[in-house]
C-alpha cells in the first residue's frame, strides 16, 4: 500500500488544513506548552513547542509511526535485515549496520556478527594508538607523529571532518588533523605547504578503494613524501573495505577495515572516522563519542513517539515537508564548533532521501527528502535570517545549542557572558519566528508561524557529539521508512561519474590534437 493511502496519512492531511497557530495571542505560553513539548534522549533535549502542532497532531503522528511500523523496521535494521534494496530490481542488496560500529558496550549486541567485526577493528585501533602514544611507532626519521592528514571524499571526509571540527577542543596536546578531499590540486598543495611531513601520518580513507579523487590525492601526497626522502610505508595508514584495491598491507603501516553493510555517509563511527578521531582525541574520548552514539541508537528503539527523539524529529520533518508543504530545512547550530555539521547532514540526508522510487520499485506519490542547508548562528543572523523572518518561503529550522561553552574562555559585558548572549539569541530567534510581530508599518510586520525545533545539550563534548550524530542518522532512516524509499543507496551520483570518466578519456586521447573544451563536450555527447 502506498503511504498516501494509509489512514494515518489522511488523518494528518485533515489536520494540516488548520495547523496550530503559533502567532495567536499567548499561543506559546498557553497550557504549559513549552514545558510539555520536550523530549529527552541520550543527554539531549528536543524542545518543539515552536512547531505548528498540538496534542491531536502528535497523536496522529504516533498513529502514523505505528501504522507504518517505523520503530519495528528500525529494530530490524539494527538486527541485520537486508533493507538496502529495491524489490525485483538489481540493487546493492545489503544489510544496513552502521549502528553496529558503536554497539561495543553490551554483551548482547543487536547484531552479533557485525558487532564482533567492529570490536576486532576497535581493538586493533587501540593497540595502534597505544603504539603511537608510547613511541613504539615513529616516522621514517624517528620522530613521533603530531599531525594526521586525512585523505578521503564524500562519506569518507564530511562526517569525520565535521566531528573533528566539533571536538577539536578535546584534542590531545600537540596533535592536529588536516584534510584533503577535493581533486583540485590546490586542496592538497595548501595542506602540504604548511605541514611538517616528517611528523605526519596520512590516513587514506576509501571504502571502495577506487575513488578517483582519493587515489589521485594519495599519489600526490606520497610523491611529496618521496620528494622529501621520507618512506611513505612508515607514514601511511589505510581505512578501506576488505578485498578492495587499497587492501594491500605492503603499502601501509596499518590497514583498518570497514564493511559492505555500512554506507559511506553513515560511516563516521566506523573506522572511517575512528582512526582519525582516535589519533586526535585519544582512545578514551573516542569511546565516549561511540557511547553517546550507541545511547541514541537505543533511544531510537522506543515505540513511544514523544520519548523517542530521532523518531519525533523525523516525523516533525514529515509534517512540515509533506503536510505543510515546506520544501527546505535549515539546520542552524549555535555553536561555532559545529560549523561543518550542516555540510555533513546535507550529504547524509540528501544522498539518503533524495529519491523518487519506492523500495517496491514504483514512482513515489509524495515528496521525499527536503533540501537541507545551514550555517552557524549567530553569524547567520547577520546574513540570511531576513528571508527566514519575512521572506515568502517558509523554512522550518532545527536549531542546535548548548548551555556551556567548550573552552570556558568567556567575558562578561553588561552582566552577561558571551555564552549567555549566544543562547539568548538562539531562544529569541525561535520565539520571533513562531510568534511574529504585528505593526502598523507593513515593512515591519513579522507574520510568525515559522516553525522550528531546538536541540539542546549541556556542552558539546565527545559523548554529546556521538548522540547528535546518531540522532540525525536515525532521523534520516525514519524519514526514509516513512516515504517508503531506500535511504542507503546512491544511484543518483553514478551518471555524473560515468560521464566524467568519458571526458577524461576524451581529454587524454585528444590532448595531442589540442581539441577545445567545446569540441570535447560534443565528442562526449556523441557517444
Ligand atoms: C556515501 C557515498 C559517497 C562515498 C564517496 C567516497 O554514502 O557513497 O559519498 O562515501 O564517494 O567513497 P569511497 O569511500 O569508496 O572512496
Coordinates of C-alpha atoms and ligand atoms in Angstrom, one line a residue:
X1 CA 0.0 0.0 0.0
X2 CA 1.3 3.4 -0.9
X3 CA 1.9 5.6 2.2
X4 CA -0.6 8.2 1.0
X5 CA -3.4 5.7 1.1
X6 CA -2.9 4.9 4.7
X7 CA -5.4 6.1 7.3
X8 CA -2.9 8.0 9.4
X9 CA -1.8 9.9 6.3
X10 CA -5.4 11.0 5.6
X11 CA -5.7 11.9 9.3
X12 CA -2.6 14.2 9.0
X13 CA -3.9 15.7 5.8
X14 CA -7.1 16.7 7.5
X15 CA -5.2 18.2 10.5
X16 CA -2.9 20.1 8.2
X17 CA -5.9 22.2 6.9
X18 CA -5.8 24.1 10.2
X19 CA -2.4 23.7 11.8
X20 CA -1.7 25.1 15.3
X21 CA -1.4 28.9 15.1
X22 CA 1.8 29.8 16.8
X23 CA 1.2 33.5 16.2
X24 CA -2.1 33.8 18.0
X25 CA -2.0 35.7 21.3
X26 CA -0.5 33.7 24.1
X27 CA -0.1 30.6 21.9
X28 CA 3.3 29.7 23.2
X29 CA 2.6 30.4 26.8
X30 CA -0.7 28.5 26.9
X31 CA -1.3 25.4 28.9
X32 CA 2.3 24.8 29.9
X33 CA 3.0 24.1 26.2
X34 CA 6.8 24.9 26.3
X35 CA 7.4 22.7 29.4
X36 CA 5.3 19.8 28.0
X37 CA 6.8 19.7 24.5
X38 CA 10.2 18.4 25.5
X39 CA 11.7 15.1 24.6
X40 CA 14.9 13.9 26.3
X41 CA 17.1 11.1 24.8
X42 CA 20.8 10.3 25.4
X43 CA 21.5 13.5 27.2
X44 CA 20.0 15.8 24.6
X45 CA 16.7 17.7 24.8
X46 CA 14.4 18.4 21.9
X47 CA 12.1 21.4 22.5
X48 CA 9.3 21.5 20.0
X49 CA 6.7 23.9 21.3
X50 CA 7.5 26.2 18.4
X51 CA 6.3 23.7 15.8
X52 CA 2.8 24.0 14.3
X53 CA 1.4 21.0 16.2
X54 CA -0.8 20.3 19.1
X55 CA -1.9 17.2 21.0
X56 CA -4.0 15.9 18.1
X57 CA -1.2 16.3 15.7
X58 CA 1.2 14.4 18.0
X59 CA -1.4 11.6 18.4
X60 CA -1.8 11.4 14.6
X61 CA 2.0 11.2 14.1
X62 CA 2.1 8.5 16.7
X63 CA -0.6 6.6 14.7
X64 CA 1.5 7.1 11.6
X65 CA 4.6 5.7 13.3
X66 CA 2.6 2.7 14.5
X67 CA 0.7 2.1 11.3
X68 CA 3.9 2.0 9.3
X69 CA 5.9 0.1 11.9
X70 CA 8.7 2.6 11.8
X71 CA 10.3 1.5 15.1
X72 CA 10.0 -2.2 14.3
X73 CA 11.6 -1.5 10.9
X74 CA 14.4 0.4 12.6
X75 CA 15.0 -2.5 15.0
X76 CA 15.0 -5.0 12.1
X77 CA 17.7 -2.8 10.5
X78 CA 19.8 -2.9 13.7
X79 CA 19.4 -6.7 13.8
X80 CA 20.7 -7.1 10.2
X81 CA 17.7 -7.1 7.9
X82 CA 18.7 -6.7 4.2
X83 CA 16.9 -3.4 3.6
X84 CA 19.3 -1.7 1.2
X85 CA 17.4 -3.0 -1.8
X86 CA 14.7 -2.3 -4.4
X87 CA 12.3 -5.3 -4.7
X88 CA 12.6 -7.1 -8.0
X89 CA 15.5 -5.0 -9.3
X90 CA 19.2 -5.2 -9.3
X91 CA 20.3 -3.2 -6.2
X92 CA 23.0 -3.2 -3.6
X93 CA 21.0 -5.8 -1.7
X94 CA 22.8 -5.3 1.6
X95 CA 22.3 -5.1 5.3
X96 CA 22.5 -1.7 6.9
X97 CA 24.5 -1.9 10.1
X98 CA 26.2 1.4 10.8
X99 CA 24.7 1.1 14.3
X100 CA 27.0 -2.0 14.9
X101 CA 30.1 0.1 14.7
X102 CA 29.2 1.6 18.1
X103 CA 27.4 -1.5 19.6
X104 CA 30.6 -2.2 21.5
X105 CA 29.4 -1.9 25.1
X106 CA 26.9 -4.6 25.8
X107 CA 27.2 -8.4 26.0
X108 CA 24.1 -8.7 23.7
X109 CA 24.7 -6.6 20.7
X110 CA 21.7 -6.1 18.3
X111 CA 23.6 -8.0 15.5
X112 CA 26.4 -10.2 16.8
X113 CA 28.4 -10.8 13.6
X114 CA 28.9 -7.2 12.6
X115 CA 29.4 -6.1 16.3
X116 CA 32.2 -8.7 16.5
X117 CA 33.9 -7.3 13.4
X118 CA 33.5 -3.8 14.8
X119 CA 35.1 -4.9 18.1
X120 CA 38.1 -6.5 16.3
X121 CA 38.8 -3.3 14.4
X122 CA 38.3 -1.2 17.6
X123 CA 40.9 -3.4 19.5
X124 CA 43.3 -3.1 16.6
X125 CA 42.9 0.6 16.7
X126 CA 43.5 0.7 20.5
X127 CA 46.8 -1.2 20.0
X128 CA 47.9 1.2 17.2
X129 CA 47.0 4.3 19.3
X130 CA 49.0 2.8 22.2
X131 CA 52.0 2.2 20.0
X132 CA 51.8 5.8 18.7
X133 CA 51.5 7.1 22.2
X134 CA 54.4 5.2 23.7
X135 CA 56.7 5.8 20.8
X136 CA 56.8 2.2 19.5
X137 CA 55.8 3.6 16.1
X138 CA 57.7 6.6 14.8
X139 CA 58.1 8.2 11.4
X140 CA 60.8 7.4 9.0
X141 CA 63.1 9.9 10.6
X142 CA 62.3 8.6 14.1
X143 CA 60.1 11.4 15.1
X144 CA 56.7 11.0 16.9
X145 CA 53.6 11.9 14.9
X146 CA 52.0 15.2 15.7
X147 CA 49.8 15.6 12.5
X148 CA 47.4 13.4 10.6
X149 CA 46.4 14.2 7.0
X150 CA 43.1 12.6 6.3
X151 CA 42.6 11.8 2.6
X152 CA 39.1 10.9 1.5
X153 CA 36.0 12.4 0.0
X154 CA 32.2 12.3 0.5
X155 CA 31.3 10.0 3.3
X156 CA 35.0 9.3 3.8
X157 CA 35.5 13.0 4.6
X158 CA 32.4 15.1 5.5
X159 CA 31.3 13.2 8.6
X160 CA 34.7 12.7 10.1
X161 CA 35.8 16.2 9.3
X162 CA 32.7 17.8 10.9
X163 CA 33.1 15.7 14.0
X164 CA 36.8 16.6 14.3
X165 CA 36.0 20.2 14.0
X166 CA 33.3 19.8 16.6
X167 CA 35.6 18.1 19.1
X168 CA 38.9 19.9 18.4
X169 CA 38.7 21.3 21.9
X170 CA 39.3 17.8 23.2
X171 CA 42.4 17.1 21.2
X172 CA 45.5 15.5 22.7
X173 CA 48.0 18.3 23.2
X174 CA 50.2 18.8 20.2
X175 CA 48.1 16.7 17.8
X176 CA 46.3 18.1 14.9
X177 CA 44.4 16.8 11.8
X178 CA 44.3 18.3 8.3
X179 CA 42.0 17.1 5.5
X180 CA 42.4 16.7 1.7
X181 CA 39.3 15.8 -0.2
X182 CA 39.0 17.7 -3.5
X183 CA 40.8 16.6 -6.6
X184 CA 41.5 20.2 -7.1
X185 CA 45.3 20.0 -6.6
X186 CA 45.3 23.3 -4.7
X187 CA 43.5 21.5 -1.8
X188 CA 46.5 19.2 -1.3
X189 CA 49.0 21.9 -2.1
X190 CA 47.7 24.2 0.6
X191 CA 47.9 21.4 3.3
X192 CA 51.3 20.1 2.2
X193 CA 52.8 23.6 2.2
X194 CA 52.0 24.0 5.8
X195 CA 52.7 20.6 7.3
X196 CA 55.9 19.0 8.5
X197 CA 55.7 15.6 6.8
X198 CA 58.4 14.0 8.9
X199 CA 55.9 14.2 11.8
X200 CA 52.8 13.3 9.8
X201 CA 50.6 10.2 9.4
X202 CA 48.5 10.0 6.3
X203 CA 45.1 8.3 6.8
X204 CA 43.8 7.3 3.4
X205 CA 40.1 6.5 3.6
X206 CA 38.1 4.9 0.9
X207 CA 35.6 2.1 1.3
X208 CA 35.8 1.1 -2.4
X209 CA 39.5 1.8 -2.7
X210 CA 38.7 3.1 -6.2
X211 CA 37.7 6.7 -5.8
X212 CA 39.4 8.9 -8.3
X213 CA 39.8 11.9 -6.1
X214 CA 41.2 9.9 -3.2
X215 CA 43.6 7.8 -5.2
X216 CA 44.8 10.9 -7.0
X217 CA 45.4 12.7 -3.8
X218 CA 47.1 9.7 -2.2
X219 CA 49.5 9.6 -5.1
X220 CA 50.2 13.3 -4.9
X221 CA 50.8 13.1 -1.1
X222 CA 53.0 10.0 -1.5
X223 CA 55.1 11.9 -4.0
X224 CA 55.6 14.7 -1.6
X225 CA 56.9 12.3 1.0
X226 CA 59.3 10.7 -1.5
X227 CA 60.5 14.2 -2.6
X228 CA 61.5 14.8 1.0
X229 CA 63.3 11.5 1.3
X230 CA 60.6 10.1 3.6
X231 CA 59.4 6.5 3.3
X232 CA 55.6 6.5 2.8
X233 CA 55.2 3.0 4.1
X234 CA 56.2 4.3 7.5
X235 CA 53.6 7.2 7.4
X236 CA 50.6 5.9 5.5
X237 CA 47.6 4.0 7.1
X238 CA 44.5 2.9 5.2
X239 CA 40.8 2.5 6.0
X240 CA 39.1 0.5 3.3
X241 CA 36.8 -2.4 2.5
X242 CA 38.3 -5.8 2.9
X243 CA 39.4 -7.0 -0.5
X244 CA 39.3 -3.5 -2.1
X245 CA 42.2 -2.5 -4.4
X246 CA 43.5 -0.5 -1.4
X247 CA 43.5 -3.6 0.8
X248 CA 47.3 -4.0 0.4
X249 CA 49.2 -4.2 3.8
X250 CA 52.5 -3.8 2.0
X251 CA 51.6 -0.2 1.1
X252 CA 50.6 0.8 4.6
X253 CA 51.8 0.9 8.1
X254 CA 48.4 -0.3 9.2
X255 CA 45.1 -1.2 7.5
X256 CA 41.7 -0.9 9.1
X257 CA 38.5 -2.2 7.7
X258 CA 35.0 -1.1 7.2
X259 CA 32.3 -3.3 5.8
X260 CA 29.8 -3.5 3.0
X261 CA 26.9 -3.1 5.3
X262 CA 28.0 0.4 6.3
X263 CA 27.2 3.1 3.7
X264 CA 29.8 5.9 3.3
X265 CA 27.6 8.7 4.6
X266 CA 26.8 6.6 7.7
X267 CA 30.4 5.5 8.3
X268 CA 31.6 8.3 10.7
X269 CA 31.5 6.0 13.7
X270 CA 33.2 3.1 11.9
X271 CA 37.0 3.0 11.3
X272 CA 36.3 5.7 8.6
X273 CA 36.0 8.3 11.4
X274 CA 37.5 6.4 14.3
X275 CA 41.2 6.1 13.2
X276 CA 41.4 9.9 12.7
X277 CA 39.3 10.7 15.9
X278 CA 41.3 8.2 17.9
X279 CA 44.6 9.9 16.8
X280 CA 43.2 13.3 17.6
X281 CA 41.3 12.7 20.8
X282 CA 42.8 9.5 22.2
X283 CA 41.1 6.2 22.7
X284 CA 39.1 7.1 25.8
X285 CA 37.4 10.2 24.3
X286 CA 36.8 8.2 21.2
X287 CA 35.0 5.6 23.4
X288 CA 32.8 8.4 24.8
X289 CA 31.9 9.5 21.4
X290 CA 30.8 6.0 20.4
X291 CA 29.0 5.5 23.7
X292 CA 26.9 8.6 23.0
X293 CA 26.0 7.4 19.6
X294 CA 25.1 3.9 21.0
X295 CA 22.8 5.5 23.6
X296 CA 20.9 7.4 20.9
X297 CA 20.6 4.2 18.8
X298 CA 18.9 2.6 21.8
X299 CA 16.7 5.6 22.4
X300 CA 15.5 5.3 18.8
X301 CA 14.1 1.9 19.6
X302 CA 11.4 3.4 21.9
X303 CA 8.0 3.0 20.3
X304 CA 6.5 6.0 22.1
X305 CA 6.8 9.0 19.8
X306 CA 7.3 11.7 22.4
X307 CA 10.0 9.7 24.2
X308 CA 11.9 8.9 21.0
X309 CA 13.9 11.9 19.9
X310 CA 15.0 10.7 16.4
X311 CA 11.5 9.5 15.6
X312 CA 10.0 12.7 16.8
X313 CA 12.4 14.9 14.8
X314 CA 11.8 12.7 11.8
X315 CA 8.0 13.0 11.9
X316 CA 8.0 16.7 12.7
X317 CA 10.0 16.9 9.5
X318 CA 7.5 14.9 7.6
X319 CA 4.7 17.1 9.0
X320 CA 6.4 20.2 7.8
X321 CA 7.5 18.9 4.5
X322 CA 4.6 16.7 3.3
X323 CA 1.6 18.2 5.1
X324 CA 2.5 21.9 5.5
X325 CA 4.4 21.9 2.2
X326 CA 7.7 23.5 3.2
X327 CA 10.4 22.4 0.7
X328 CA 13.7 23.0 2.7
X329 CA 15.1 22.6 6.1
X330 CA 17.7 24.8 7.7
X331 CA 19.9 23.2 10.4
X332 CA 21.4 26.1 12.4
X333 CA 23.9 25.2 15.1
X334 CA 24.5 28.0 17.7
X335 CA 28.0 26.5 18.1
X336 CA 31.0 27.5 16.1
X337 CA 32.4 24.0 16.6
X338 CA 29.6 22.6 14.6
X339 CA 30.3 24.8 11.6
X340 CA 30.8 21.8 9.2
X341 CA 28.0 19.7 10.7
X342 CA 25.3 21.1 8.3
X343 CA 27.5 20.1 5.4
X344 CA 27.7 16.5 6.7
X345 CA 23.9 16.4 7.2
X346 CA 23.4 17.8 3.8
X347 CA 25.1 14.7 2.4
X348 CA 23.7 12.3 4.9
X349 CA 20.1 13.5 4.4
X350 CA 20.1 14.4 0.7
X351 CA 22.0 11.5 -0.6
X352 CA 19.9 9.1 1.5
X353 CA 16.4 10.6 0.9
X354 CA 16.8 12.4 -2.4
X355 CA 14.9 9.6 -4.1
X356 CA 11.9 9.2 -6.4
X357 CA 11.4 5.4 -6.4
X358 CA 10.0 3.4 -3.6
X359 CA 11.6 0.2 -2.3
X360 CA 8.9 -1.6 -4.3
X361 CA 10.4 -0.1 -7.5
X362 CA 7.4 2.2 -8.1
X363 CA 7.3 6.0 -8.5
X364 CA 6.8 7.8 -5.2
X365 CA 3.5 9.5 -4.8
X366 CA 4.7 12.2 -2.4
X367 CA 7.6 14.5 -1.8
X368 CA 10.7 12.8 -0.3
X369 CA 13.8 14.4 1.2
X370 CA 13.8 18.2 1.7
X371 CA 16.7 20.4 0.7
X372 CA 19.0 20.7 3.7
X373 CA 21.1 23.7 4.3
X374 CA 22.6 25.7 7.2
X375 CA 25.3 27.8 8.8
X376 CA 26.1 28.5 12.5
X377 CA 24.4 31.2 14.4
X378 CA 24.8 34.0 15.4
X379 CA 26.7 34.6 12.1
X380 CA 23.7 33.6 10.0
X381 CA 21.6 36.2 11.8
X382 CA 23.7 38.8 10.0
X383 CA 23.2 37.1 6.7
X384 CA 20.2 35.1 5.6
X385 CA 17.8 35.4 8.5
X386 CA 15.9 38.2 6.8
X387 CA 14.4 35.7 4.5
X388 CA 13.7 33.3 7.4
X389 CA 11.7 36.0 9.2
X390 CA 10.0 37.9 6.4
X391 CA 10.6 36.0 3.1
X392 CA 7.8 34.4 1.1
X393 CA 9.3 31.0 1.5
X394 CA 8.8 29.4 4.9
X395 CA 11.8 27.5 6.1
X396 CA 11.4 25.1 9.1
X397 CA 14.5 25.2 11.3
X398 CA 16.3 22.8 13.6
X399 CA 18.4 24.9 15.9
X400 CA 21.2 23.2 17.9
X401 CA 22.6 24.8 21.0
X402 CA 24.5 24.2 24.2
X403 CA 24.3 25.8 27.7
X404 CA 28.1 25.7 28.3
X405 CA 31.0 26.6 26.0
X406 CA 33.7 24.1 25.3
X407 CA 36.8 26.0 26.3
X408 CA 35.3 28.0 29.2
X409 CA 37.1 31.2 28.0
X410 CA 34.5 34.0 28.2
X411 CA 33.9 37.6 29.0
X412 CA 31.1 39.3 31.0
X413 CA 29.9 42.5 29.4
X414 CA 26.7 44.2 30.6
X415 CA 26.3 41.5 33.1
X416 CA 26.1 38.6 30.6
X417 CA 28.7 36.3 29.3
X418 CA 29.3 35.6 25.5
X419 CA 27.8 32.2 26.0
X420 CA 24.6 33.7 27.5
X421 CA 24.4 36.1 24.6
X422 CA 24.7 33.1 22.2
X423 CA 21.9 31.2 24.0
X424 CA 19.7 34.2 24.3
X425 CA 20.0 34.9 20.6
X426 CA 19.0 31.3 19.9
X427 CA 15.9 31.4 22.1
X428 CA 15.0 34.8 20.7
X429 CA 15.1 33.6 17.1
X430 CA 12.8 30.6 17.7
X431 CA 10.2 32.8 19.6
X432 CA 10.4 35.6 17.0
X433 CA 9.9 33.2 14.1
X434 CA 7.0 31.5 15.8
X435 CA 5.2 34.5 17.3
X436 CA 5.9 37.2 14.8
X437 CA 5.0 40.8 15.4
X438 CA 2.1 43.0 14.4
X439 CA 3.0 46.5 13.2
X440 CA 1.3 49.5 11.5
X441 CA 4.3 49.7 9.1
X442 CA 3.9 46.8 6.7
X443 CA 7.6 46.5 6.3
X444 CA 7.9 45.8 10.0
X445 CA 5.3 43.1 10.1
X446 CA 6.5 39.6 11.1
X447 CA 3.8 37.1 10.3
X448 CA 5.2 34.4 12.5
X449 CA 4.1 30.8 12.3
X450 CA 7.6 29.8 11.1
X451 CA 8.2 26.5 12.8
X452 CA 11.4 25.5 14.5
X453 CA 12.7 22.9 17.0
X454 CA 15.6 23.3 19.4
X455 CA 18.0 20.5 20.1
X456 CA 19.7 21.5 23.4
X457 CA 22.7 19.9 25.1
X458 CA 24.6 20.9 28.2
X459 CA 28.0 21.0 26.4
X460 CA 29.3 19.8 23.1
X461 CA 31.6 17.0 24.4
X462 CA 32.5 13.7 22.7
X463 CA 29.5 11.8 24.1
X464 CA 27.1 14.6 23.1
X465 CA 28.6 14.7 19.6
X466 CA 28.1 10.9 19.3
X467 CA 24.5 11.3 20.4
X468 CA 23.9 14.2 17.9
X469 CA 25.4 12.2 15.0
X470 CA 23.2 9.2 15.8
X471 CA 20.2 11.4 16.3
X472 CA 20.4 12.6 12.7
X473 CA 21.3 9.2 11.2
X474 CA 18.3 7.7 12.8
X475 CA 16.1 10.6 11.9
X476 CA 17.1 10.2 8.2
X477 CA 16.4 6.4 8.4
X478 CA 12.9 7.0 9.9
X479 CA 12.1 9.5 7.2
X480 CA 13.2 7.1 4.5
X481 CA 10.9 4.4 6.1
X482 CA 8.1 7.0 6.1
X483 CA 8.5 7.7 2.4
X484 CA 8.9 4.0 1.6
X485 CA 12.3 4.7 -0.1
X486 CA 15.7 3.1 0.1
X487 CA 17.8 5.6 2.1
X488 CA 21.0 3.5 1.7
X489 CA 22.0 3.5 -2.0
X490 CA 23.1 6.5 -4.2
X491 CA 22.4 5.7 -7.8
X492 CA 21.9 9.4 -8.4
X493 CA 25.6 10.1 -8.3
X494 CA 26.6 7.4 -10.8
X495 CA 25.7 9.1 -14.1
X496 CA 27.9 12.1 -13.5
X497 CA 30.8 9.8 -12.6
X498 CA 30.5 7.8 -15.8
X499 CA 30.4 11.0 -17.9
X500 CA 33.4 12.4 -16.1
X501 CA 35.4 9.4 -16.9
X502 CA 34.3 9.7 -20.6
X503 CA 35.6 13.3 -20.5
X504 CA 38.8 12.1 -19.0
X505 CA 39.2 9.5 -21.7
X506 CA 38.5 12.1 -24.3
X507 CA 40.9 14.6 -22.7
X508 CA 43.8 12.1 -22.5
X509 CA 43.4 10.7 -26.1
X510 CA 42.9 14.1 -27.6
X511 CA 45.4 16.1 -25.6
X512 CA 47.9 16.0 -28.5
X513 CA 45.3 17.1 -31.1
X514 CA 44.5 20.2 -29.0
X515 CA 40.7 20.0 -29.2
X516 CA 38.9 22.8 -27.4
X517 CA 36.7 22.2 -24.3
X518 CA 33.6 22.8 -26.5
X519 CA 34.7 20.2 -29.0
X520 CA 35.4 17.7 -26.2
X521 CA 31.8 18.3 -24.9
X522 CA 30.5 17.4 -28.4
X523 CA 32.6 14.3 -28.6
X524 CA 31.3 13.0 -25.3
X525 CA 27.7 13.8 -26.2
X526 CA 28.0 12.0 -29.5
X527 CA 28.9 8.7 -27.7
Ligands
LIG1 C1 28.3 7.9 0.6 C2 28.7 7.9 -0.8 C3 29.9 8.6 -1.1 C4 31.2 8.0 -0.8 C5 32.4 8.6 -1.5 C6 33.7 8.1 -1.2 O1 27.4 7.3 1.1 O2 28.7 6.6 -1.2 O3 29.9 10.0 -0.6 O4 31.4 8.0 0.6 O5 32.1 8.6 -2.9 O6 33.7 6.7 -1.5 P1 34.9 5.8 -1.0 O7 34.9 5.7 0.5 O8 34.6 4.4 -1.6 O9 36.2 6.4 -1.5

